[in-house]
XYZ file of C-alpha atoms in Angstrom:
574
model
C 0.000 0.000 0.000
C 1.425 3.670 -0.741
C 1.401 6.295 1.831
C 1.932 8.612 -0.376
C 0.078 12.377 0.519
C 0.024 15.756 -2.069
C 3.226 16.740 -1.621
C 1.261 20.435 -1.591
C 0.273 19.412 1.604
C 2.816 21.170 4.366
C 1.477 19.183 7.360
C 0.419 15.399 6.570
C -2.957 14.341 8.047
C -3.277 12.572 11.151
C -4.577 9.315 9.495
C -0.949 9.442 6.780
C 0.931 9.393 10.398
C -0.751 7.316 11.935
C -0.301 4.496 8.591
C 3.403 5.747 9.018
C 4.114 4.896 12.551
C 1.945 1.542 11.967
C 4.559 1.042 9.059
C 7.487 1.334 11.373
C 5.967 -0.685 14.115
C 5.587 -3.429 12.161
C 9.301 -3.587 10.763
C 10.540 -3.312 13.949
C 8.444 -6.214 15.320
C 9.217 -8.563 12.195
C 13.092 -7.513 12.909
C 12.702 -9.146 16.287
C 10.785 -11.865 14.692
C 13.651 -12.704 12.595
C 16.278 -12.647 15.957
C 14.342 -15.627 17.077
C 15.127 -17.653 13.983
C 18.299 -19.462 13.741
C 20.964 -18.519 11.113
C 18.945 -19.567 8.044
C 17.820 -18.126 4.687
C 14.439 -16.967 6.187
C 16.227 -15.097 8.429
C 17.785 -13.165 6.456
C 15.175 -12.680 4.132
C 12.857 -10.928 6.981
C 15.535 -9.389 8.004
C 16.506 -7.634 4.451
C 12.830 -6.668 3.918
C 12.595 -5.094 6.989
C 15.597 -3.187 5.569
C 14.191 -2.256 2.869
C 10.956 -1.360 4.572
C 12.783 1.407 6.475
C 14.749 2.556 3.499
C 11.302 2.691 1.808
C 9.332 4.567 4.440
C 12.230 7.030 5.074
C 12.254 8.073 1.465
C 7.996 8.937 1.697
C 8.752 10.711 5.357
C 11.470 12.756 3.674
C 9.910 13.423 0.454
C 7.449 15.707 1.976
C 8.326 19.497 3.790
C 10.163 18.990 7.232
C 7.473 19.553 9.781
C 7.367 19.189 13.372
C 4.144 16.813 13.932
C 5.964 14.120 11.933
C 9.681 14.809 13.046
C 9.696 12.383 16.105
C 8.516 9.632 13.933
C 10.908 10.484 11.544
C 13.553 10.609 13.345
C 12.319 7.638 15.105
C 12.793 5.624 11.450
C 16.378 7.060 10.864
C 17.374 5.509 14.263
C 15.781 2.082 13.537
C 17.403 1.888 9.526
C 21.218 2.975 10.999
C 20.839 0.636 14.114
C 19.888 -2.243 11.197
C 21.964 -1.404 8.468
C 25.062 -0.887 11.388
C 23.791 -4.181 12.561
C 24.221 -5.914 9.187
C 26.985 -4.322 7.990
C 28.963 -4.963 11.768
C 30.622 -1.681 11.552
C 29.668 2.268 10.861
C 30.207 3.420 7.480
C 29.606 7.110 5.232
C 26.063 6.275 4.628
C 25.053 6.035 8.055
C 26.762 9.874 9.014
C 24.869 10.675 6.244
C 21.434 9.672 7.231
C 22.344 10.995 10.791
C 23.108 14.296 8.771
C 19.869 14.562 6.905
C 17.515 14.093 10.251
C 19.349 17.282 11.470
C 19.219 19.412 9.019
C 15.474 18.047 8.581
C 14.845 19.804 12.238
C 16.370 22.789 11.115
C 14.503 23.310 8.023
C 11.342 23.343 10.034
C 13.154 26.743 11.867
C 13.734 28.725 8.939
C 17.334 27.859 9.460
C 17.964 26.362 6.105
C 21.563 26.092 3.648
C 25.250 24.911 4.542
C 25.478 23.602 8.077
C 29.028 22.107 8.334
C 31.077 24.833 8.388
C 32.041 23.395 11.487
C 31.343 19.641 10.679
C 28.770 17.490 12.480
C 29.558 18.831 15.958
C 28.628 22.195 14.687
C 25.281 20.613 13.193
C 24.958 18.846 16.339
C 24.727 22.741 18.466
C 22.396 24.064 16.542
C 20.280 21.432 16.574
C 20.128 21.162 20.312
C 19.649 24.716 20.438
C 16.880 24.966 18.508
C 15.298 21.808 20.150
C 15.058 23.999 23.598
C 12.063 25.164 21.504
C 11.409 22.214 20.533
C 11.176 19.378 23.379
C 8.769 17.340 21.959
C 11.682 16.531 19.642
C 14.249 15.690 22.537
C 13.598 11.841 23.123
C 13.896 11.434 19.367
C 16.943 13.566 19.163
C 18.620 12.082 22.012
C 18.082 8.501 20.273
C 20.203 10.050 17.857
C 22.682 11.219 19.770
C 23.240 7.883 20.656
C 23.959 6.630 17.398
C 26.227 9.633 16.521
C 27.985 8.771 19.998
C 28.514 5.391 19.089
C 29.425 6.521 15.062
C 32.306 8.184 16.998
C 33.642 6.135 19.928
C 33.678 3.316 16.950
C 35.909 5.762 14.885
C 37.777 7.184 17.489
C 36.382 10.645 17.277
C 36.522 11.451 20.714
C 36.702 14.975 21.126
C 33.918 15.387 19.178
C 32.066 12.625 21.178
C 32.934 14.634 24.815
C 31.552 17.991 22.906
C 28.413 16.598 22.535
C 27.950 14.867 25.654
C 29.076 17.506 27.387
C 25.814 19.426 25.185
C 23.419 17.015 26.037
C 24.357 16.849 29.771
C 24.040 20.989 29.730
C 27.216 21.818 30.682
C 28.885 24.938 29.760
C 32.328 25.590 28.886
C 35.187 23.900 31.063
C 33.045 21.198 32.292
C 34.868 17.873 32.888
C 36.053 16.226 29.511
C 36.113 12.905 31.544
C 34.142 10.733 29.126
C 33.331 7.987 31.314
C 32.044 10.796 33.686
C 29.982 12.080 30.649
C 28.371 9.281 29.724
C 27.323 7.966 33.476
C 25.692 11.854 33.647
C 23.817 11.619 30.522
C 20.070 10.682 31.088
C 18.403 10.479 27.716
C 14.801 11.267 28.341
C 12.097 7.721 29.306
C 10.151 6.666 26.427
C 6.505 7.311 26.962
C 3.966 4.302 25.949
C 2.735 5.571 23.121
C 5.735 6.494 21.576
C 6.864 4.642 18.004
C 8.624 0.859 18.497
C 12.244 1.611 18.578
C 15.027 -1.676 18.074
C 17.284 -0.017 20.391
C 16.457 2.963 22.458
C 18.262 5.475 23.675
C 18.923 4.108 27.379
C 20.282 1.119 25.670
C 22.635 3.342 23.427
C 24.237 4.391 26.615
C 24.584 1.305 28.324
C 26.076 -0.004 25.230
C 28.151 2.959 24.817
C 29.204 2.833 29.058
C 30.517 -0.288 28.613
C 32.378 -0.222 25.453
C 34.420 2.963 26.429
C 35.319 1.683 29.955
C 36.613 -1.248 28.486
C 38.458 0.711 26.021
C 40.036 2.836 28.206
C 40.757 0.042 30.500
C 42.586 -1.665 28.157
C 44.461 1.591 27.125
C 45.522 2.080 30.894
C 46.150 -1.741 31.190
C 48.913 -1.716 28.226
C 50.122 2.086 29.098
C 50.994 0.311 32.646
C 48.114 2.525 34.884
C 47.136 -0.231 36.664
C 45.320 1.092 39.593
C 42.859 3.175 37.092
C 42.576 0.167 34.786
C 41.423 -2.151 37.253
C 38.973 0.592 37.953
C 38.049 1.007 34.409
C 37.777 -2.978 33.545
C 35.422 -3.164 37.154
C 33.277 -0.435 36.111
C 32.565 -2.254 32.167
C 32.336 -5.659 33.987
C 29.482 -4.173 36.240
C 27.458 -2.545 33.056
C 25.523 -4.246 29.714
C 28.025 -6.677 29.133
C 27.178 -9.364 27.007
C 28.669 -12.711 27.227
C 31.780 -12.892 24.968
C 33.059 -9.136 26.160
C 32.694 -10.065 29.837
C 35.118 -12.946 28.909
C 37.552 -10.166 27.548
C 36.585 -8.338 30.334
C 37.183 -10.772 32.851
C 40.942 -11.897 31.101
C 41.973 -8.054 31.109
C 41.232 -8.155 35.174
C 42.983 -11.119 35.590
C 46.106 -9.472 33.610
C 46.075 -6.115 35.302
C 45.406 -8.158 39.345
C 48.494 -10.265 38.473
C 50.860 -7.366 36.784
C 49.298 -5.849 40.347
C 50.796 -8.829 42.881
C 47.622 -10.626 43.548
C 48.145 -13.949 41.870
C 45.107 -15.448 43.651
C 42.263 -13.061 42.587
C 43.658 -12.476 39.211
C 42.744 -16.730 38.978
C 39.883 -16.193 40.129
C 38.652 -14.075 36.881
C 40.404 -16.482 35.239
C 38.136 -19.280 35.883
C 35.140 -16.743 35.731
C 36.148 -16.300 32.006
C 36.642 -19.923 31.161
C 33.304 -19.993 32.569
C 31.388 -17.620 30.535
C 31.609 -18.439 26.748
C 33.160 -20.595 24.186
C 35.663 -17.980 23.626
C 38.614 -19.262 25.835
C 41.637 -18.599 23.940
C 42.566 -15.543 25.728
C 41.935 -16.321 29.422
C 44.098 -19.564 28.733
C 46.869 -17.560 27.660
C 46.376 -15.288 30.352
C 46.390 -18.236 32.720
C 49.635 -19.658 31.122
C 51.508 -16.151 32.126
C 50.100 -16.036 35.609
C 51.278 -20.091 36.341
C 54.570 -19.355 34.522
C 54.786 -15.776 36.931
C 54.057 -18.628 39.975
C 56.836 -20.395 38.766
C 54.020 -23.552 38.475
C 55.347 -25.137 35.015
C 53.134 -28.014 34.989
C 50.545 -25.877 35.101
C 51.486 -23.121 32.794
C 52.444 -25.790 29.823
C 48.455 -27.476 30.557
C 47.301 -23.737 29.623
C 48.889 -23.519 26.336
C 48.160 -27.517 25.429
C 44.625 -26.464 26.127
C 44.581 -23.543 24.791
C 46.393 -25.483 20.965
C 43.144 -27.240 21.750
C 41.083 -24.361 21.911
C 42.179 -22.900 18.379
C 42.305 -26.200 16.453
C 38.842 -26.167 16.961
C 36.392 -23.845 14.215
C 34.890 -21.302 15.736
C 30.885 -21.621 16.225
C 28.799 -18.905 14.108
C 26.586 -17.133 16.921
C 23.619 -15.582 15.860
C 24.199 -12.237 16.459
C 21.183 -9.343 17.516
C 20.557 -6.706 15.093
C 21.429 -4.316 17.508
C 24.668 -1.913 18.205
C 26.493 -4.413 20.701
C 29.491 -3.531 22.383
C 31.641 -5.601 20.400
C 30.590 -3.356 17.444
C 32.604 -0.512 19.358
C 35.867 -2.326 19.982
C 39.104 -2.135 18.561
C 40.618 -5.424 16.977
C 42.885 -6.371 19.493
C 46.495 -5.030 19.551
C 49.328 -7.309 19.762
C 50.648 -5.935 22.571
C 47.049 -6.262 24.206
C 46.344 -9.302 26.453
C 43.623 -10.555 24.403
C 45.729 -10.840 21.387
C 46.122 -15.078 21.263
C 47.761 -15.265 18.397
C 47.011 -17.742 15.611
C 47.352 -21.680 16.199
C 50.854 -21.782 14.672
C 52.041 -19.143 17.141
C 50.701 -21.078 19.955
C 52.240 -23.951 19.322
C 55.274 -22.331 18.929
C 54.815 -20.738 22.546
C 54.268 -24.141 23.485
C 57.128 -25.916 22.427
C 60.088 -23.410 22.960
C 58.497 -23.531 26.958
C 59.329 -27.310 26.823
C 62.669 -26.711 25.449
C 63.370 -23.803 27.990
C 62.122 -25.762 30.516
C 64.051 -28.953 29.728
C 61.046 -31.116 28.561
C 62.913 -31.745 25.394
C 61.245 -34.864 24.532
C 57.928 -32.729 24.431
C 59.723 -29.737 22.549
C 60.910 -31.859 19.890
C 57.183 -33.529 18.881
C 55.542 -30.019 19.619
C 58.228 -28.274 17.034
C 57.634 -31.685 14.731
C 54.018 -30.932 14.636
C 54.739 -27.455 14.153
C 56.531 -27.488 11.136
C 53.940 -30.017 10.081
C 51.075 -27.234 10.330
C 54.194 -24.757 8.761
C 54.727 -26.537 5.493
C 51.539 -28.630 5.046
C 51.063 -28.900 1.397
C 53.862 -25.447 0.889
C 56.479 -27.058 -1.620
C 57.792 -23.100 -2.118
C 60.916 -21.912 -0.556
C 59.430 -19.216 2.442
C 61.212 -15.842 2.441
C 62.299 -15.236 6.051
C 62.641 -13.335 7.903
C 58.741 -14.229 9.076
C 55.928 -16.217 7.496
C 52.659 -14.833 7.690
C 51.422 -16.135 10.755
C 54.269 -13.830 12.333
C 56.765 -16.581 12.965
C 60.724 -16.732 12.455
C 60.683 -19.622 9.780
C 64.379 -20.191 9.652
C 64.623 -19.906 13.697
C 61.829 -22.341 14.197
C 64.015 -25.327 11.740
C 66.966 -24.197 13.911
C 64.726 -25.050 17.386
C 63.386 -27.753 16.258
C 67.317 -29.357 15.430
C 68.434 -27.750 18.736
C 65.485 -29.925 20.339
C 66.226 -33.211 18.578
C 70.020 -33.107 19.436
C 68.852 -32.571 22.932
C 66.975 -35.551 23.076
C 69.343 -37.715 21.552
C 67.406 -37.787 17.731
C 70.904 -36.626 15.794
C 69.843 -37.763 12.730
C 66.549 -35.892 12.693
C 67.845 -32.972 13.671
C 70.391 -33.676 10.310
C 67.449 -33.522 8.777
C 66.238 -30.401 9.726
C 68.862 -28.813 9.184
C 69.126 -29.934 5.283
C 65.718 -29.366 4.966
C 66.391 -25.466 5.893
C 69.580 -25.294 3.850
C 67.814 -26.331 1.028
C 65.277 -23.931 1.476
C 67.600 -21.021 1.701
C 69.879 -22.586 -1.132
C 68.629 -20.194 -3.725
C 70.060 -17.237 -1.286
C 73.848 -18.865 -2.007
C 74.800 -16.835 -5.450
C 73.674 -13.281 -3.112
C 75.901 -14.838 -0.326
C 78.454 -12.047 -0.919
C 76.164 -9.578 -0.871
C 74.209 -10.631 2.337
C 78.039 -10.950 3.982
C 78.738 -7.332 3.113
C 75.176 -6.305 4.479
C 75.588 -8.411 7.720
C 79.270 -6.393 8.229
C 77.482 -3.364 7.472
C 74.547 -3.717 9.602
C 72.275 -2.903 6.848
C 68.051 -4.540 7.142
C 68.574 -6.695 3.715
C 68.550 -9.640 5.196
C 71.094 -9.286 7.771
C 69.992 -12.975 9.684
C 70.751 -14.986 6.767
C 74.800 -15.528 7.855
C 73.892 -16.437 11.420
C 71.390 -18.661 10.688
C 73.368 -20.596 8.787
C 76.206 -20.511 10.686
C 74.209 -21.796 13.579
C 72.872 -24.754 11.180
C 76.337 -25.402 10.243
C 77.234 -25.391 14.367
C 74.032 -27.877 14.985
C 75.285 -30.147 12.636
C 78.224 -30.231 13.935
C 76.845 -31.299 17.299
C 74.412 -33.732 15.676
C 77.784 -35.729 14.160
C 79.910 -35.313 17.665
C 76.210 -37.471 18.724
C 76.389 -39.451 16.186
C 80.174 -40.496 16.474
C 81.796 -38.852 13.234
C 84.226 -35.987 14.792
C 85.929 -35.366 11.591
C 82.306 -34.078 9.909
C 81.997 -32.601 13.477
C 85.296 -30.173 12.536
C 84.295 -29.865 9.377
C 81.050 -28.561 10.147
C 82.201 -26.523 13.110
C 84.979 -24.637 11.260
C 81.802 -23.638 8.567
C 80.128 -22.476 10.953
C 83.230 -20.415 12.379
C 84.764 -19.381 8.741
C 81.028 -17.692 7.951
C 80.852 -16.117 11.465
C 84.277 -14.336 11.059
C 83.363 -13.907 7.427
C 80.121 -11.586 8.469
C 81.000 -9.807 11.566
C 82.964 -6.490 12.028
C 86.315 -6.817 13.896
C 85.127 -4.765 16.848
C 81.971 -7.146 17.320
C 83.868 -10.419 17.236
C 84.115 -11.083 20.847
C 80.559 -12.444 20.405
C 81.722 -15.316 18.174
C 83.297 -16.283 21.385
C 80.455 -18.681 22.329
C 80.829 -20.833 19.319
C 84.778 -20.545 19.128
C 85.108 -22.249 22.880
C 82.531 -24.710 21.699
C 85.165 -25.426 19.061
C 87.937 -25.174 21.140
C 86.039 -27.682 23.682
C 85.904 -30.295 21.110
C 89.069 -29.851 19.572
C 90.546 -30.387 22.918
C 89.018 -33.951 23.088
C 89.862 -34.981 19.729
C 93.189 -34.655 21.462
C 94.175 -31.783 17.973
C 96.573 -29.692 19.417
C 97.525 -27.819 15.975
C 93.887 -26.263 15.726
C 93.423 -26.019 19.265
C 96.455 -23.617 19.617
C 96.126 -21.818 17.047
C 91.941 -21.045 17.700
C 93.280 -20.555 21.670
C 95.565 -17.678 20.528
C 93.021 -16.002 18.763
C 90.719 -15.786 21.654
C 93.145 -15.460 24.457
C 94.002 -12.144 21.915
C 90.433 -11.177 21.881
C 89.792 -11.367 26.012
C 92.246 -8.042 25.847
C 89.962 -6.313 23.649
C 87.825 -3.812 25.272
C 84.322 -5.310 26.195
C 82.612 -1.992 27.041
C 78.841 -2.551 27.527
C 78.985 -6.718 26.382
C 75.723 -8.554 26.756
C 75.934 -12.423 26.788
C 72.647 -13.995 25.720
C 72.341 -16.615 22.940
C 69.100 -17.179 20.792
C 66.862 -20.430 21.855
C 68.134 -22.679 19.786
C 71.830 -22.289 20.484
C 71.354 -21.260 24.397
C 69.915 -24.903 24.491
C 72.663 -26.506 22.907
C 75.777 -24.771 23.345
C 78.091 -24.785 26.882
C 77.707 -21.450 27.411
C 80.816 -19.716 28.719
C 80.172 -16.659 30.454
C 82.284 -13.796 30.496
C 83.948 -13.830 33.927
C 85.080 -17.501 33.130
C 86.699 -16.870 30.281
C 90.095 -16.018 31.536
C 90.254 -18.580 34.035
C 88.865 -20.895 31.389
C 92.223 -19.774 28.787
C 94.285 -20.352 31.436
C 93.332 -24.144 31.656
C 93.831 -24.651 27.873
C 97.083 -23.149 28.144
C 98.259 -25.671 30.753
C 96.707 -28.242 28.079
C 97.809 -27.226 25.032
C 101.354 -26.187 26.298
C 102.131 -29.570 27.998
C 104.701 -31.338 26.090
C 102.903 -34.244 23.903
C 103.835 -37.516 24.298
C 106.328 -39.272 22.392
């Protein structure tokens, strides 16, 4: 049926607005027909025509002269089609600023106060509107309603100056009121819906509930990473206590757990822990969480059960929930930021976590089959050499082969870990003709690839300690001088005191091959090195060679020369 009137006609009659607010009461009740339905074609169908109904009965309210009697309904319709269409389309986009646009400069054109309005931008659109509504308050429950979507248009796009400007407008103040937003928004008290007043999907109250939560939680997890603990755990309490639907109070819950335990209290930072296991399927960040706060306890048991469960966790598809066609919190969020503690990771890094625990925590039997499995998930069906130095997933490629042989040679598997490492040689063999050109790089310190020489100078030095396991010392030298002849090869003269880890590893094994020649003449070299100056010398090793290497530390060294020399200076039997 057409609701069309004359468009002569300046003021529609009373039966037209009545057929009108019918028209939207009926959408909105077939939207909420539709939430009821499981994910299914009917579903979306409703849901699309209900669309469509409010695209449909927006353009007849707004093809006629802008006039007061019909504005709340109006108004009223433009709050119903953004809260869908932002619904459906799970974000804020142009089109909905646009239709916020029109209904205010709709309630100015029935004050005379028609042409240009954004000289100053929506926030200037925004004061005269509100001005002119203080003639106007029949028009302030609808106009409030869609405050509430431009409020949540710009916490969801980070416009938050503009968003304290007009709260602070809405809430009366006058200039140098409090710019605290969470302030703001507790003060703000849209006006109660009356019974007769046209079916609304979301109302204004529920705007700002919505809108409480979601910028607590922001800000909470702002102050969380920033390192404000005291006001974060302040923050996170006040969003746990508001609208918070299921899978945010799980973030919720994880971010309190973080902040109690960066804060000293272990115990009730587990206790939100379990709350957010608890609450939803979504447990990947609350066992991560947990796996920091058992590691933190020093409980390794514990803290390596987390991240098994939590490999679980992500190697199972996520369920589709059906979500309301409402604003939700989530809708307000940022994506998480890696340095955020709701940021998982993907599977792949996970696993990774996993296994480089077990091989830091000596569980090498469990670090090798975790970094096996790893590289399994890795390379699965990928025949193409990878270009480190990181895959997509985020991950070291080259370091994770070089783990993985570290782990094997740890648990006694010398011939996998041979494997490994040929399996990464060969997938950096097309790199050999630019070998020059990486060494000059390395020397340089320049970003083009300046990890390619260590890493495989460290595969050359765990191949050399997979063949002293296996037996074969003279491919043990072999291997180990490589791995030495690249090192010296790549690194500046006044950086070569950190070669020093793998030189005494040499030196160590050239000592029990009883081959004084070599052992001399590498002990020379380093005993000349220990008088170099060492201003400002850091000792620490990657993973994969801390694991396998004797690591000499500095105040050793000397004491440690002095032993060779009695060695290697003793007159050799005749």
């Amino acid at each position: 049926m057409s609701h069309q009137t004359p468009l002569g006609s300046s003021v529609p009659q009373a039966n037209c607005l009545d057929l009108w607010r019918e028209k939207n009461d009926q959408l909105v009740r077939q939207v909420k027909v539709a939430q009821d339905l499981d994910l299914s074609l009917r579903r979306q169908q409703l849901v699309q025509d209900a669309l469509e109904g409010f695209r449909g009965l927006l353009h007849s309210l707004q093809g006629l002269p802008a006039a007061v009697l019909v504005l709340p309904l109006e108004l009223t319709v433009i709050c119903n089609f953004t809260t869908l269409k932002t619904s459906l389309a799970q974000g804020f986009t142009e089109d909905q600023a646009q239709d916020i646009q029109r209904g205010l400069e709709r309630v100015l054109e029935t004050q005379k106060q028609q042409g240009p309005r954004l000289e100053h931008g929506l926030r200037g659109l925004w004061n005269s509107v509100l001005r002119a509504s203080t003639v106007l308050p029949q028009l302030l429950p609808a106009l409030h309603h869609l405050a509430g979507l431009q409020a949540a248009l710009w916490l969801g796009t980070d416009h938050l100056g503009d968003l304290t400007l007009l709260l602070q407008t809405l809430n009366g103040s006058q200039s140098g009121a409090s710019e605290d937003l969470l302030l703001l928004l507790k003060t703000w008290s849209p006006p109660a819906k009356e019974s007769d007043d046209p079916l609304t999907l979301q109302d204004a109250q529920g705007l700002r509930s919505v809108l409480l939560t979601a910028f607590a939680y922001r800000q909470g997890l702002q102050e969380l990473i920033s390192g404000s603990l005291p006001r974060a755990l302040s923050s996170l309490h006040e969003a746990a206590s508001g609208l918070c639907p299921r899978p945010v109070l799980v973030q919720v819950y994880t971010a309190l757990g973080t902040c109690l335990r960066k804060m000293g209290n272990p115990q009730r930072a587990l206790l939100y822990l379990v709350a957010a296991l608890k609450g939803g399927s979504i447990c990947g960040p609350p066992l991560l969480e947990a796996s920091r706060l058992y590691r933190q306890l020093g409980n390794t048991a514990a803290e390596l059960e987390s991240l098994e469960l939590l490999v679980e966790a992500l190697s199972i598809p996520a369920s589709s929930e059906v979500p309301p066609f409402l604003i939700e919190v989530e809708l307000l969020l940022p994506q998480p930021d890696p340095a955020s503690p709701l940021h998982c990771g993907t599977l792949s890094q996970v696993r990774h976590l996993l296994a480089s625990r077990c091989l830091q925590m000596g569980r090498t039997e469990d670090a090798a089959e975790h970094y096996l499995d790893l590289l399994a998930l890795l390379l699965d069906g990928s025949e193409s050499k990878f270009s480190p130095p990181s895959c997509s997933s985020g991950l070291c490629m080259p370091e994770i082969f070089l783990e993985a042989a570290a782990a094997l040679i740890q648990t006694g598997r010398a011939q996998d870990a041979l494997t490994v490492c040929e399996e990464l040689l060969r997938r950096t063999s097309s790199l050999l003709p630019k070998m020059p050109l990486l060494w000059k790089n390395a020397r340089k310190g320049t970003k083009e690839s300046p990890h390619y020489p260590p890493w495989v100078s460290a595969t050359y030095l765990l191949q050399g300690q997979a063949w002293v396991q296996l037996g074969v010392p003279k491919q043990a030298i072999s291997e180990f001088s490589r791995c030495l002849e690249l090192l010296f090869r790549v690194t500046p003269k006044d950086k070569e005191q950190g070669n020093g880890d793998a030189s005494f590893h040499l030196l160590q094994t050239l000592r029990r091959l009883d081959r004084r020649d070599e052992a001399t003449a590498l002990w020379r070299r380093l005993e000349a090195q220990t008088k170099l100056p060492q201003e400002n010398a850091t000792w620490s090793l990657p993973l994969y060679l801390e694991t396998c290497l004797s690591w000499i530390r500095p105040p050793d060294r000397e004491t440690l020369l002095e032993e060779y020399r009695t060695f290697l200076l003793e007159p050799c039997d005749l």
